[in-house]
Amino acid sequence: MYTFFKDEVIVLKRVFVGEKDLTLTVYSKKSGRESIFIQNGQVIKNLPIVSMTEFSWFYGVFYKIKDKLYISEIDRFKNIALDLVKDYDKLVSAYRVINWLYRFAPHPDERIFILAKKTFYYLTISKNPELLELAFLLRLAYLNGELNLNKIDVKENEREILKTVFKTNILDLATKPMHVSALDFLKNKILDILNR
């Protein structure tokens, strides 16, 4: 027996297996990172094929059989892949966010799901994608309980930059011009914290 449940997922990766099968790696709002297997061209109610690509999220009905997740139907979806591929820097940033979700968020956390969804969405309108990367890393470290801005080995002006980026909402970071020097250095400092 299996039970049906509703959930929302972000597609992180799509892999074709053979001629008819498809595996999706998703980050689920309720259960974290999961794999969804779509077997033999399974008929799924309301299945728009674009909902099965990276950088899309959808709300649907799912069920599990022996710890394998399956889709019953898709209620609604949003695909931002076309908006991201128009700008190389935004696409690279989006793939970095996916990589960090794989590495640092295998556990279920609704707040991480919302953070990833907002980050992907605001990347499409961002004037500085690398600044959103830094904001994502800061918030991810915070949600993982690993962020203490006072203990990071940086200069005082860099610490103030980190505090400002952390406190500023993602929409403002995406739309308002903000010049931050040493972005790569600061991102690497936060990655060092997450890698511990």
Tab-separated table of C-alpha atoms in Angstrom:
chain	number	residue	atom	x	y	z
A	1	MET	CA	0.000	0.000	0.000
A	2	TYR	CA	1.016	3.563	-0.513
A	3	THR	CA	-0.397	6.907	0.429
A	4	PHE	CA	-0.674	10.006	-1.667
A	5	PHE	CA	0.634	13.337	-0.418
A	6	LYS	CA	1.040	16.839	-1.813
A	7	ASP	CA	4.404	18.513	-1.931
A	8	GLU	CA	6.382	21.109	-3.835
A	9	VAL	CA	9.766	20.316	-5.387
A	10	ILE	CA	12.584	22.084	-7.210
A	11	VAL	CA	14.160	20.070	-10.023
A	12	LEU	CA	17.920	19.952	-9.553
A	13	LYS	CA	18.837	17.387	-12.189
A	14	ARG	CA	17.194	15.382	-14.969
A	15	VAL	CA	18.715	12.180	-16.340
A	16	PHE	CA	17.306	9.994	-19.093
A	17	VAL	CA	17.683	6.284	-18.385
A	18	GLY	CA	17.320	4.206	-21.527
A	19	GLU	CA	14.688	5.183	-24.067
A	20	LYS	CA	11.613	5.622	-21.885
A	21	ASP	CA	12.732	6.156	-18.299
A	22	LEU	CA	13.592	9.381	-16.553
A	23	THR	CA	15.110	10.147	-13.161
A	24	LEU	CA	14.699	13.532	-11.518
A	25	THR	CA	16.731	14.677	-8.554
A	26	VAL	CA	14.652	17.209	-6.660
A	27	TYR	CA	14.742	19.185	-3.447
A	28	SER	CA	11.390	18.715	-1.762
A	29	LYS	CA	9.754	21.145	0.619
A	30	LYS	CA	8.813	18.325	3.023
A	31	SER	CA	11.524	15.699	2.620
A	32	GLY	CA	14.678	17.344	1.271
A	33	ARG	CA	16.662	15.855	-1.580
A	34	GLU	CA	14.888	12.970	-3.300
A	35	SER	CA	15.026	11.024	-6.545
A	36	ILE	CA	11.874	10.579	-8.582
A	37	PHE	CA	11.751	7.736	-11.052
A	38	ILE	CA	9.409	8.032	-14.030
A	39	GLN	CA	9.157	4.601	-15.578
A	40	ASN	CA	8.243	3.596	-19.149
A	41	GLY	CA	6.866	6.984	-20.098
A	42	GLN	CA	4.520	6.856	-17.098
A	43	VAL	CA	1.340	8.776	-17.730
A	44	ILE	CA	1.192	11.675	-15.300
A	45	LYS	CA	-1.863	13.847	-15.079
A	46	ASN	CA	-1.236	17.456	-16.208
A	47	LEU	CA	2.398	16.754	-17.129
A	48	PRO	CA	3.961	19.697	-18.934
A	49	ILE	CA	7.366	18.452	-20.094
A	50	VAL	CA	9.048	21.769	-19.245
A	51	SER	CA	8.257	21.133	-15.593
A	52	MET	CA	10.807	18.308	-15.694
A	53	THR	CA	13.889	20.439	-16.433
A	54	GLU	CA	16.452	21.955	-14.105
A	55	PHE	CA	15.487	25.273	-12.539
A	56	SER	CA	11.802	24.528	-12.446
A	57	TRP	CA	9.588	23.838	-9.488
A	58	PHE	CA	6.217	22.262	-9.310
A	59	TYR	CA	3.509	21.450	-6.842
A	60	GLY	CA	1.970	18.035	-7.250
A	61	VAL	CA	0.685	14.804	-5.820
A	62	PHE	CA	3.289	12.152	-4.999
A	63	TYR	CA	3.433	8.665	-3.562
A	64	LYS	CA	6.163	6.366	-2.242
A	65	ILE	CA	6.646	2.675	-2.815
A	66	LYS	CA	9.550	1.047	-0.960
A	67	ASP	CA	11.295	4.385	-0.386
A	68	LYS	CA	11.019	5.331	-4.066
A	69	LEU	CA	9.171	8.536	-4.881
A	70	TYR	CA	6.730	8.719	-7.800
A	71	ILE	CA	4.622	11.513	-9.264
A	72	SER	CA	0.885	11.047	-9.611
A	73	GLU	CA	0.007	14.476	-10.998
A	74	ILE	CA	1.332	18.011	-11.315
A	75	ASP	CA	-0.943	20.834	-10.184
A	76	ARG	CA	1.106	23.889	-11.142
A	77	PHE	CA	4.662	24.663	-12.123
A	78	LYS	CA	7.120	27.439	-12.869
A	79	ASN	CA	10.106	27.066	-15.185
A	80	ILE	CA	12.798	29.721	-15.165
A	81	ALA	CA	15.415	27.849	-17.222
A	82	LEU	CA	14.743	29.928	-20.338
A	83	ASP	CA	15.283	33.142	-18.399
A	84	LEU	CA	18.549	31.858	-16.936
A	85	VAL	CA	20.106	30.623	-20.184
A	86	LYS	CA	19.859	34.103	-21.695
A	87	ASP	CA	22.699	35.254	-19.431
A	88	TYR	CA	25.777	33.080	-18.956
A	89	ASP	CA	26.652	34.522	-15.522
A	90	LYS	CA	23.155	33.852	-14.199
A	91	LEU	CA	23.231	30.279	-15.499
A	92	VAL	CA	26.619	29.624	-13.887
A	93	SER	CA	25.340	31.066	-10.600
A	94	ALA	CA	22.235	28.868	-10.753
A	95	TYR	CA	24.357	25.736	-11.251
A	96	ARG	CA	26.553	26.751	-8.329
A	97	VAL	CA	23.451	27.031	-6.135
A	98	ILE	CA	22.414	23.522	-7.235
A	99	ASN	CA	25.891	22.239	-6.389
A	100	TRP	CA	25.725	23.808	-2.925
A	101	LEU	CA	22.266	22.310	-2.342
A	102	TYR	CA	23.726	18.878	-3.137
A	103	ARG	CA	26.713	19.364	-0.859
A	104	PHE	CA	25.302	21.232	2.118
A	105	ALA	CA	21.550	20.559	2.256
A	106	PRO	CA	20.756	16.852	1.931
A	107	HIS	CA	18.373	17.067	4.892
A	108	PRO	CA	14.767	18.258	4.732
A	109	ASP	CA	14.284	21.895	5.669
A	110	GLU	CA	11.400	23.979	4.390
A	111	ARG	CA	13.396	27.172	4.958
A	112	ILE	CA	16.211	25.931	2.695
A	113	PHE	CA	13.610	25.045	0.065
A	114	ILE	CA	12.180	28.585	0.200
A	115	LEU	CA	15.678	30.087	0.105
A	116	ALA	CA	16.598	28.058	-3.000
A	117	LYS	CA	13.337	28.900	-4.735
A	118	LYS	CA	13.752	32.634	-4.074
A	119	THR	CA	17.399	32.546	-5.136
A	120	PHE	CA	16.597	30.862	-8.450
A	121	TYR	CA	13.703	33.204	-9.107
A	122	TYR	CA	15.606	36.407	-8.307
A	123	LEU	CA	18.632	35.268	-10.298
A	124	THR	CA	16.520	35.834	-13.410
A	125	ILE	CA	16.309	39.586	-12.663
A	126	SER	CA	19.596	40.019	-10.830
A	127	LYS	CA	22.063	42.708	-11.795
A	128	ASN	CA	24.811	40.920	-9.837
A	129	PRO	CA	24.392	37.116	-9.749
A	130	GLU	CA	27.548	36.612	-7.668
A	131	LEU	CA	26.094	38.788	-4.923
A	132	LEU	CA	23.062	36.470	-4.798
A	133	GLU	CA	25.458	33.517	-4.558
A	134	LEU	CA	27.051	35.103	-1.482
A	135	ALA	CA	23.610	35.806	0.004
A	136	PHE	CA	22.566	32.192	-0.605
A	137	LEU	CA	25.713	30.828	1.057
A	138	LEU	CA	25.342	33.115	4.071
A	139	ARG	CA	21.722	32.121	4.595
A	140	LEU	CA	22.458	28.428	4.018
A	141	ALA	CA	25.238	28.519	6.633
A	142	TYR	CA	22.851	30.275	9.013
A	143	LEU	CA	20.060	27.739	8.434
A	144	ASN	CA	22.543	24.915	9.006
A	145	GLY	CA	23.461	26.529	12.343
A	146	GLU	CA	27.057	27.178	11.279
A	147	LEU	CA	27.166	30.960	10.820
A	148	ASN	CA	28.838	33.251	13.332
A	149	LEU	CA	29.861	36.421	11.502
A	150	ASN	CA	32.002	37.591	14.423
A	151	LYS	CA	34.301	34.544	14.223
A	152	ILE	CA	35.019	34.658	10.474
A	153	ASP	CA	38.646	35.562	9.781
A	154	VAL	CA	38.104	38.687	7.638
A	155	LYS	CA	38.846	42.395	7.894
A	156	GLU	CA	36.298	44.569	9.679
A	157	ASN	CA	35.022	46.211	6.469
A	158	GLU	CA	34.521	42.730	4.925
A	159	ARG	CA	32.628	41.628	8.037
A	160	GLU	CA	30.339	44.637	7.610
A	161	ILE	CA	29.761	43.664	3.970
A	162	LEU	CA	28.787	40.146	5.087
A	163	LYS	CA	26.409	41.561	7.697
A	164	THR	CA	24.821	43.904	5.150
A	165	VAL	CA	24.364	41.134	2.580
A	166	PHE	CA	22.929	38.839	5.256
A	167	LYS	CA	20.424	41.427	6.509
A	168	THR	CA	19.318	42.711	3.088
A	169	ASN	CA	16.414	40.818	1.521
A	170	ILE	CA	17.108	38.874	-1.656
A	171	LEU	CA	14.866	41.033	-3.855
A	172	ASP	CA	16.821	44.163	-2.926
A	173	LEU	CA	20.126	42.386	-3.521
A	174	ALA	CA	18.891	41.318	-6.960
A	175	THR	CA	17.456	44.619	-8.132
A	176	LYS	CA	19.382	47.438	-6.471
A	177	PRO	CA	22.901	48.215	-7.611
A	178	MET	CA	25.382	47.270	-4.903
A	179	HIS	CA	29.090	47.017	-5.527
A	180	VAL	CA	30.879	44.534	-3.320
A	181	SER	CA	34.589	43.968	-3.705
A	182	ALA	CA	36.245	40.607	-3.068
A	183	LEU	CA	33.083	38.543	-3.684
A	184	ASP	CA	35.041	35.385	-4.479
A	185	PHE	CA	37.119	35.771	-1.318
A	186	LEU	CA	34.002	36.198	0.829
A	187	LYS	CA	32.205	33.268	-0.833
A	188	ASN	CA	35.247	31.071	-0.172
A	189	LYS	CA	35.241	32.090	3.506
A	190	ILE	CA	31.613	30.978	3.841
A	191	LEU	CA	32.331	27.770	1.888
A	192	ASP	CA	35.143	27.025	4.366
A	193	ILE	CA	32.582	27.255	7.175
A	194	LEU	CA	30.148	24.948	5.362
A	195	ASN	CA	32.896	22.416	4.547
A	196	ARG	CA	33.826	21.895	8.218
